[in-house]
Amino acid sequence: MTKPILSVRNICKSFNKKEILSNLSFDVQKGEIKVLIGPSGGGKSSLLQCLNFLIFADSGEISFKGNSINPKKPTELRKYRQQVGMIFQDFNLFEHLTALENVTIALRKVRKFTKKEATERALKELTLVGLQDKTDHYPAQLSGGQKQRVSIARALAMDPTILLLDEPTSALDPELVNEVLQVIKKLADNGMTMIMATHQMDFAQNIAHEILFIENGTIIEQGSPKELLCESQKLSRTYSFCSALGIHTGEK
Amino acid sequence: MEELFLSFMNALVIGVPKFFFPQIDPFYTEELLPLLNIGLYNSILLIIPSASIGFILGAILGSLQTYANPVVAKTATIYSQIFRGTPLVLQLLIIYFGLPAFNIVLSPYFAAVIGFTLCTSAYQAEYIRGALVSIKKEQTLAAYALGFSKFATIKNIILPQALRRALPGCGNEIIYLIKYSSLAYVVTFYELTGNGKKIASLTFRVLDSYFILALYYLFLVSIATLLLHYLEKNILSQQ
Ligand SMILES: Nc1ncnc2c1ncn2[C@@H]1O[C@H](COP(=O)(O)OP(=O)(O)O)[C@@H](O)[C@H]1O
Ligand SMILES: [Mg+2]
């Protein structure tokens, strides 16, 4: 195997003495898609937030392209975060900015693009997610699915090396889930490296290279969708979790 | 500027009534209104810099209270407590009559502007602080995730949203400022109220002097309210 793009070693995190991530380690290769599944409260969001230091782990190490990241160095941390896109469950669009401005603001203030360059780039990303005709809308005027697509455009505009997605469709009405999944599928087809927490098992099976089943802050099982979800693996924790959710599983 | 303003106001409140009512009491047209117009000009000279600098200072103080390190935040909070916790008259008296003891001698105008600015900034800081803490922390996380620094996040993401929320309160404070600018007479700066008092006591026409003086404030406050409503509509409607 080649050198991993992201390497996570022995991440531990406690809140109020309660351990919510215990000694997690894994590697992510370039172009790889890892899917995090597991029960609510298992630690998926905390793990993703530790990966770009929105939460500081108590111990452990995160290396990006072979360099260990020191979050105490603000410049180094910001440089790293620019290369790690984050998609939140609740979109977290900037409420006071239009769809276009949501995408341009980081280009202008962080990457120091001129207004014209930023606008061109933002339009390109908004077109990619199918929102070229909504550029002047404020978040309050957009549907959940549209908001999430803007937030994907916002992340993509930073040219991230890897995308972290925290249940990107679980705050959406069922009929809006697909439009967001389609965009994510498009990114997957283009070879984007991703770590995604989701309950959309059909979709996960479809795009994941590896599934990590996370419960009580540890990786209980990991493997390809085939290894974890085919009929012959009825005893796997992942399989029973998915059946309990009433999700159709099986070899594809 | 002053001449232009005075000729406009004199034409408006003296010329026009005189044209329609040639018999009007000359006390109004020759004494009261000309002096009140000068007072109005002086009041505006006080209010505009005090309100704008006070607002900016308040935004900085409110941000420090919310985001600075504990020592600076506490200092900003104490500042705000002191200026909100003591009478403005006393603050003005100390600035104008007290500071010369430290060899700081201010003109009546500057003493008044400084007093009003400091006082109003303390109130503005409270409105801004309240609005800042009301912005969801997810907005900050989203900005950090894009590589924003803490300062850039506050400046570009949090403050713009907070200012929109704070605007109604901040506007109210500006209306208060218009009214308490009448205290400038205690540092011998003669604005609207100072001039009104002067005329009233010289001519003993107390009731009509003060009544018309009140109309002047109503006029000022109405204009400020209109401007603030316009601002609110145009900024707040964006959400
Ligand atoms: N800021 C926090 N303070 C205290 N406990 C937290 C905090 N964030 C998450 N937790 C706890 O950490 C555990 C893992 O939560 P989370 O990472 O959100 O799980 P998941 O995303 O898998 O549902 C939960 O028990 C949650 O209550
Ligand atoms: Mg979660």
XYZ file of C-alpha atoms and ligand atoms in Angstrom:
519
model
C 0.000 0.000 0.000
C 1.059 3.574 -0.679
C 1.542 6.111 2.045
C -1.797 7.171 3.572
C -3.011 10.723 3.069
C -4.453 10.847 6.577
C -3.229 8.759 9.422
C -5.067 8.670 12.737
C -3.288 7.159 15.725
C -4.635 6.395 19.186
C -7.168 9.218 19.413
C -8.721 9.495 22.870
C -11.277 12.015 24.031
C -13.310 12.346 27.202
C -16.094 14.754 28.097
C -16.709 15.140 31.814
C -14.617 12.071 32.605
C -16.770 9.989 30.232
C -14.632 8.500 27.507
C -16.305 9.016 24.146
C -13.393 8.114 21.858
C -11.063 5.427 23.079
C -7.865 4.790 21.256
C -9.044 5.011 17.670
C -6.591 4.416 14.840
C -7.000 4.106 11.076
C -5.474 5.241 7.798
C -7.075 6.858 4.814
C -5.548 6.430 1.356
C -5.860 8.936 -1.432
C -9.179 8.437 -3.218
C -10.476 6.158 -0.505
C -14.007 6.458 0.830
C -14.510 5.447 4.428
C -17.995 5.248 5.858
C -18.644 5.486 9.590
C -21.742 3.790 10.846
C -23.040 2.823 14.250
C -25.630 3.764 16.825
C -26.370 7.348 17.732
C -24.062 8.610 20.472
C -21.361 6.157 19.436
C -18.843 8.909 18.701
C -18.992 9.418 14.927
C -19.466 13.193 15.075
C -16.852 13.569 17.797
C -14.370 11.584 15.741
C -14.958 13.671 12.619
C -14.600 16.880 14.610
C -11.371 15.619 16.154
C -10.015 15.018 12.668
C -9.969 18.737 11.854
C -9.499 19.843 15.455
C -12.917 21.419 15.966
C -12.590 19.263 19.055
C -9.102 18.779 20.459
C -8.400 15.148 21.260
C -6.912 14.491 24.704
C -4.205 12.322 23.189
C -3.246 10.711 19.929
C -1.790 11.903 16.692
C -3.137 12.968 13.335
C -0.780 13.028 10.367
C -1.618 14.582 7.051
C 0.517 13.610 4.043
C 3.071 12.255 6.448
C 3.294 15.352 8.664
C 2.012 15.243 12.196
C -0.334 18.194 12.790
C 0.320 20.379 15.798
C -2.973 22.124 16.580
C -1.251 24.518 18.981
C 0.299 26.285 15.991
C -2.537 28.436 14.604
C -1.067 28.957 11.131
C -0.300 25.287 10.673
C -3.757 24.363 11.945
C -5.518 26.776 9.566
C -3.475 25.521 6.608
C -4.462 21.971 7.483
C -8.133 22.825 7.934
C -8.240 24.449 4.500
C -7.326 21.097 3.012
C -9.913 19.197 5.026
C -13.442 20.083 3.973
C -16.254 19.570 6.471
C -19.922 18.995 5.782
C -22.166 19.286 8.835
C -25.417 17.534 9.570
C -27.182 20.886 10.004
C -25.424 22.558 7.060
C -24.192 25.515 9.145
C -24.390 27.950 6.275
C -23.572 31.537 7.165
C -27.044 32.945 7.751
C -26.258 36.500 6.731
C -24.780 35.623 3.353
C -26.314 34.545 0.054
C -25.528 31.148 -1.428
C -22.875 32.766 -3.598
C -21.346 34.718 -0.706
C -21.319 31.613 1.448
C -18.964 30.111 -1.097
C -16.902 33.225 -1.864
C -16.251 34.423 1.676
C -13.598 31.874 2.582
C -12.041 32.197 -0.873
C -11.688 35.929 -0.306
C -10.864 36.088 3.387
C -8.835 32.896 3.761
C -7.396 32.202 0.321
C -7.192 35.926 -0.540
C -8.837 35.617 -3.955
C -10.037 38.854 -5.538
C -13.788 39.316 -5.617
C -13.881 38.454 -9.314
C -11.777 35.312 -8.972
C -13.822 34.188 -5.978
C -17.115 34.734 -7.789
C -15.961 32.786 -10.832
C -14.798 29.914 -8.697
C -17.965 29.921 -6.582
C -20.193 29.874 -9.649
C -18.290 26.871 -10.918
C -18.905 24.965 -7.672
C -22.535 26.053 -7.388
C -23.078 24.846 -10.938
C -21.501 21.506 -10.049
C -24.062 21.043 -7.254
C -26.871 22.253 -9.525
C -27.596 25.559 -7.825
C -26.463 28.069 -10.443
C -29.927 29.669 -10.385
C -30.047 30.087 -6.594
C -26.891 32.143 -6.110
C -28.725 35.187 -4.710
C -30.826 33.236 -2.220
C -30.187 33.470 1.509
C -30.082 30.220 3.491
C -33.535 30.983 4.901
C -34.875 30.916 1.348
C -33.397 27.511 0.501
C -34.665 23.996 1.162
C -32.599 21.675 3.340
C -31.282 19.812 0.337
C -30.276 23.035 -1.355
C -28.578 24.267 1.822
C -26.566 21.094 2.069
C -25.539 21.407 -1.567
C -24.402 24.986 -0.977
C -22.362 23.764 1.967
C -20.758 21.140 -0.268
C -19.949 23.829 -2.845
C -18.489 25.964 -0.058
C -16.208 23.141 1.025
C -15.198 22.181 -2.525
C -14.196 25.743 -3.388
C -11.319 25.432 -0.951
C -9.840 22.597 -3.074
C -9.838 20.166 -0.160
C -7.701 17.049 -0.299
C -10.209 15.188 1.831
C -13.846 15.735 2.778
C -15.409 14.911 6.141
C -19.184 14.455 5.990
C -21.186 14.145 9.189
C -24.535 12.553 8.361
C -25.043 14.973 5.488
C -28.595 13.807 4.755
C -30.016 12.985 8.160
C -31.509 16.434 8.744
C -33.299 16.307 5.405
C -36.853 15.422 4.472
C -36.806 12.026 2.716
C -37.636 13.471 -0.695
C -34.576 15.752 -0.510
C -32.052 13.092 0.433
C -31.416 11.968 -3.100
C -30.365 15.295 -4.552
C -27.595 15.494 -1.943
C -26.551 11.857 -2.337
C -26.274 12.381 -6.074
C -23.807 15.210 -5.537
C -21.769 13.075 -3.146
C -21.843 10.219 -5.645
C -20.500 12.581 -8.288
C -17.601 13.506 -5.975
C -16.931 9.835 -5.314
C -16.833 9.137 -9.034
C -14.324 11.964 -9.429
C -12.046 10.270 -6.920
C -12.532 12.554 -3.910
C -11.165 11.179 -0.650
C -13.968 11.098 1.908
C -14.849 10.060 5.414
C -18.586 10.023 5.831
C -20.833 9.197 8.750
C -24.225 8.083 7.520
C -27.253 5.909 8.122
C -27.929 5.565 4.396
C -26.730 1.972 4.190
C -27.712 1.375 0.581
C -25.691 4.368 -0.433
C -22.802 3.458 1.864
C -22.609 -0.021 0.417
C -22.519 1.510 -2.996
C -19.643 3.908 -2.567
C -17.678 2.802 0.509
C -14.287 1.186 0.167
C -14.295 0.476 3.850
C -16.932 0.652 6.565
C -15.983 1.401 10.171
C -18.598 0.362 12.688
C -18.221 2.650 15.691
C -19.857 2.072 19.040
C -18.934 3.421 22.467
C -16.026 5.301 20.969
C -14.256 2.315 19.474
C -14.103 0.657 16.096
C -16.006 -2.582 16.654
C -15.704 -3.855 13.123
C -14.133 -2.699 9.936
C -14.024 -4.028 6.428
C -15.371 -3.665 2.930
C -19.159 -3.539 2.498
C -18.936 -7.020 1.053
C -17.135 -8.388 4.091
C -19.522 -6.828 6.583
C -22.876 -6.964 4.875
C -23.220 -10.081 2.771
C -25.550 -12.891 3.819
C -22.725 -15.114 4.956
C -21.786 -12.450 7.542
C -25.103 -12.638 9.391
C -23.245 -12.651 12.674
C -21.407 -9.406 12.052
C -22.351 -6.541 14.326
C -22.747 -4.323 11.288
C -25.132 -6.746 9.649
C -27.386 -7.053 12.666
C -27.323 -3.266 13.188
C -28.496 -2.746 9.650
C -31.180 -5.415 9.844
C -32.414 -3.871 13.063
C -32.769 -0.582 11.189
C -34.819 -2.502 8.646
C -32.309 -1.765 5.977
C -32.056 -4.048 3.014
C -28.592 -5.531 2.818
C -27.065 -8.086 0.574
C -24.499 -8.565 -2.107
C -24.611 -6.058 -4.863
C -21.864 74.306 6.627
C -23.277 76.034 9.669
C -24.454 78.983 7.558
C -26.116 76.704 5.041
C -27.851 74.752 7.798
C -29.013 77.909 9.563
C -30.347 79.590 6.448
C -32.230 76.408 5.578
C -33.733 76.003 9.056
C -34.510 79.708 9.379
C -36.306 79.676 6.058
C -38.193 76.541 7.066
C -39.363 77.415 10.582
C -39.314 81.226 10.410
C -39.723 82.236 6.765
C -42.579 79.909 5.936
C -44.788 80.693 8.972
C -44.104 84.407 8.529
C -45.263 84.188 4.926
C -48.566 82.611 5.890
C -49.100 84.504 9.179
C -47.517 87.953 8.861
C -48.957 88.902 12.303
C -46.950 86.177 14.104
C -45.514 87.176 17.515
C -41.965 88.464 16.835
C -40.836 86.692 20.026
C -40.900 83.493 17.984
C -39.461 84.753 14.741
C -36.862 87.153 16.110
C -35.760 85.536 19.375
C -36.768 81.983 20.143
C -36.566 80.210 16.792
C -33.249 81.719 15.580
C -31.598 80.728 18.839
C -33.149 77.263 18.843
C -31.899 76.741 15.289
C -28.356 77.510 16.424
C -28.939 75.131 19.333
C -30.188 72.454 16.959
C -27.041 72.780 14.895
C -24.900 72.410 18.011
C -26.935 69.422 19.169
C -26.372 67.694 15.843
C -22.656 68.463 16.147
C -22.733 66.590 19.457
C -24.970 63.707 18.477
C -23.432 62.558 15.201
C -19.865 61.943 16.433
C -21.004 60.655 19.840
C -23.464 58.214 18.306
C -21.127 56.901 15.621
C -17.918 56.689 17.640
C -19.902 55.406 20.618
C -21.417 52.648 18.483
C -18.057 51.553 17.067
C -16.437 51.669 20.500
C -19.391 49.699 21.866
C -18.976 47.042 19.172
C -15.291 46.706 20.083
C -16.023 46.597 23.807
C -18.821 44.065 23.371
C -16.514 41.856 21.283
C -13.765 42.108 23.884
C -16.193 41.194 26.651
C -17.207 38.115 24.703
C -14.013 36.928 23.051
C -10.925 38.477 24.637
C -8.793 36.790 27.282
C -10.320 36.921 30.781
C -8.326 39.942 31.971
C -9.255 42.127 28.993
C -12.838 40.846 29.009
C -13.200 41.657 32.702
C -11.734 45.122 32.175
C -14.225 45.807 29.393
C -17.050 44.591 31.621
C -15.956 46.825 34.496
C -15.751 49.796 32.124
C -19.279 49.101 31.002
C -20.460 48.704 34.626
C -18.927 52.020 35.674
C -20.425 54.056 32.866
C -23.825 52.437 33.149
C -23.764 52.544 36.927
C -23.129 56.252 37.482
C -25.164 59.304 36.469
C -24.140 60.841 33.170
C -24.247 64.328 34.723
C -21.583 63.240 37.160
C -19.451 61.801 34.355
C -19.688 65.079 32.454
C -18.834 67.144 35.526
C -15.798 64.988 36.252
C -14.576 65.163 32.642
C -14.986 68.935 32.384
C -14.319 70.195 35.901
C -12.360 67.302 37.387
C -9.801 66.448 34.710
C -8.111 69.893 34.805
C -6.711 68.718 38.153
C -4.597 66.321 36.039
C -3.788 69.110 33.606
C -6.289 67.791 31.091
C -8.311 70.774 29.998
C -11.045 70.156 27.458
C -13.259 72.603 25.605
C -16.943 72.350 26.534
C -17.639 70.762 23.161
C -14.994 68.050 23.479
C -15.868 67.386 27.106
C -19.475 66.800 26.062
C -18.623 64.616 23.061
C -16.193 62.503 25.102
C -18.687 62.130 27.945
C -21.525 61.100 25.636
C -19.313 58.774 23.599
C -17.997 56.915 26.631
C -21.415 56.612 28.199
C -23.257 55.496 25.084
C -20.499 53.012 24.185
C -21.044 51.272 27.525
C -24.709 50.705 26.686
C -24.000 49.757 23.070
C -21.456 47.197 24.345
C -24.257 45.456 26.262
C -26.528 45.220 23.219
C -23.664 43.940 21.067
C -22.534 41.424 23.673
C -26.051 40.053 24.009
C -26.312 39.658 20.249
C -22.857 38.056 19.965
C -23.614 35.318 22.465
C -26.911 34.630 20.694
C -25.134 33.550 17.489
C -24.968 29.762 17.376
C -21.545 28.254 17.931
C -21.991 26.165 14.778
C -21.396 29.333 12.748
C -17.963 29.563 14.357
C -17.260 25.876 13.761
C -18.168 26.217 10.084
C -15.782 29.158 9.730
C -12.960 27.383 11.572
C -13.455 24.334 9.371
C -12.837 26.550 6.335
C -9.558 27.804 7.785
C -10.734 31.135 9.216
C -8.744 32.512 12.139
C -10.587 33.434 15.307
C -10.308 37.146 14.505
C -11.488 36.691 10.896
C -14.393 34.580 12.137
C -15.551 37.244 14.557
C -15.103 40.027 12.006
C -16.638 38.347 8.950
C -19.110 35.849 10.335
C -20.192 36.599 13.891
C -20.202 40.403 14.113
C -22.188 40.999 10.907
C -24.915 38.666 12.156
C -24.803 40.045 15.675
C -25.021 43.655 14.478
C -28.233 42.856 12.639
C -29.689 41.403 15.814
C -28.409 44.257 17.945
C -29.695 46.986 15.657
C -33.078 47.557 17.326
C -31.440 47.923 20.757
C -28.582 50.021 19.418
C -31.043 52.281 17.620
C -32.955 52.771 20.839
C -29.746 53.810 22.551
C -29.122 56.418 19.844
C -32.575 57.848 20.527
C -31.732 58.026 24.228
C -28.481 59.748 23.318
C -30.392 62.416 21.381
C -32.383 63.160 24.494
C -29.545 63.059 26.998
C -27.419 65.258 24.780
C -29.486 68.002 26.456
C -27.168 67.560 29.447
C -24.336 69.319 27.579
C -25.329 72.562 29.275
C -23.722 71.331 32.503
C -20.341 71.694 30.802
C -21.460 75.078 29.423
C -21.928 73.869 25.878
C -25.057 75.519 24.557
C -27.078 73.213 22.393
C -30.850 73.056 22.002
C -31.800 72.830 25.661
C -29.143 75.301 26.754
C -30.379 77.907 24.302
C -34.008 77.180 25.126
C -33.354 77.677 28.844
C -31.487 80.882 28.148
C -34.402 82.403 26.238
C -36.964 81.141 28.702
C -35.254 82.736 31.663
C -34.448 85.989 29.850
C -37.967 86.542 28.506
C -40.030 84.661 31.101
C -41.876 83.021 28.201
C -41.283 79.681 29.869
C -44.206 77.620 28.649
C -44.033 78.411 24.934
C -40.219 78.229 24.905
C -40.144 74.758 26.408
C -43.072 73.564 24.376
C -41.360 74.481 21.120
C -38.099 73.068 22.442
C -39.880 69.762 22.981
C -41.112 69.872 19.379
C -37.499 70.237 18.222
C -36.513 67.043 20.051
C -39.528 65.269 18.664
C -38.379 66.349 15.213
C -34.815 65.070 15.825
C -35.986 61.762 17.228
C -38.450 61.296 14.367
C -35.705 61.750 11.796
C -33.429 59.349 13.681
C -36.245 56.803 13.918
C -36.883 57.018 10.193
C -33.206 56.528 9.429
C -32.965 53.567 11.789
C -36.075 51.965 10.330
C -34.594 52.376 6.894
C -31.359 50.728 8.042
C -33.220 47.907 9.752
C -35.374 47.227 6.704
C -32.441 47.187 4.360
C -30.128 45.143 6.513
C -32.516 42.877 8.364
C -34.553 41.969 5.292
C -31.492 40.165 3.993
C -32.059 37.280 6.370
N -19.566 18.841 23.814
C -19.877 17.693 24.447
N -19.921 17.649 25.800
C -20.230 16.509 26.437
N -20.532 15.366 25.835
C -20.514 15.329 24.495
C -20.194 16.496 23.725
N -20.250 16.175 22.416
C -20.594 14.863 22.381
N -20.762 14.363 23.613
C -21.115 12.959 23.940
O -20.247 12.142 23.230
C -20.903 10.959 22.822
C -20.704 10.769 21.344
O -21.480 11.699 20.635
P -21.396 11.895 19.068
O -19.977 12.008 18.679
O -22.288 13.019 18.702
O -21.984 10.530 18.517
P -22.657 10.206 17.117
O -22.263 11.270 16.164
O -22.110 8.857 16.769
O -24.121 10.164 17.352
C -22.343 11.106 23.226
O -22.547 10.360 24.403
C -22.497 12.580 23.485
O -23.449 12.787 24.487
Mg -23.538 12.572 15.121
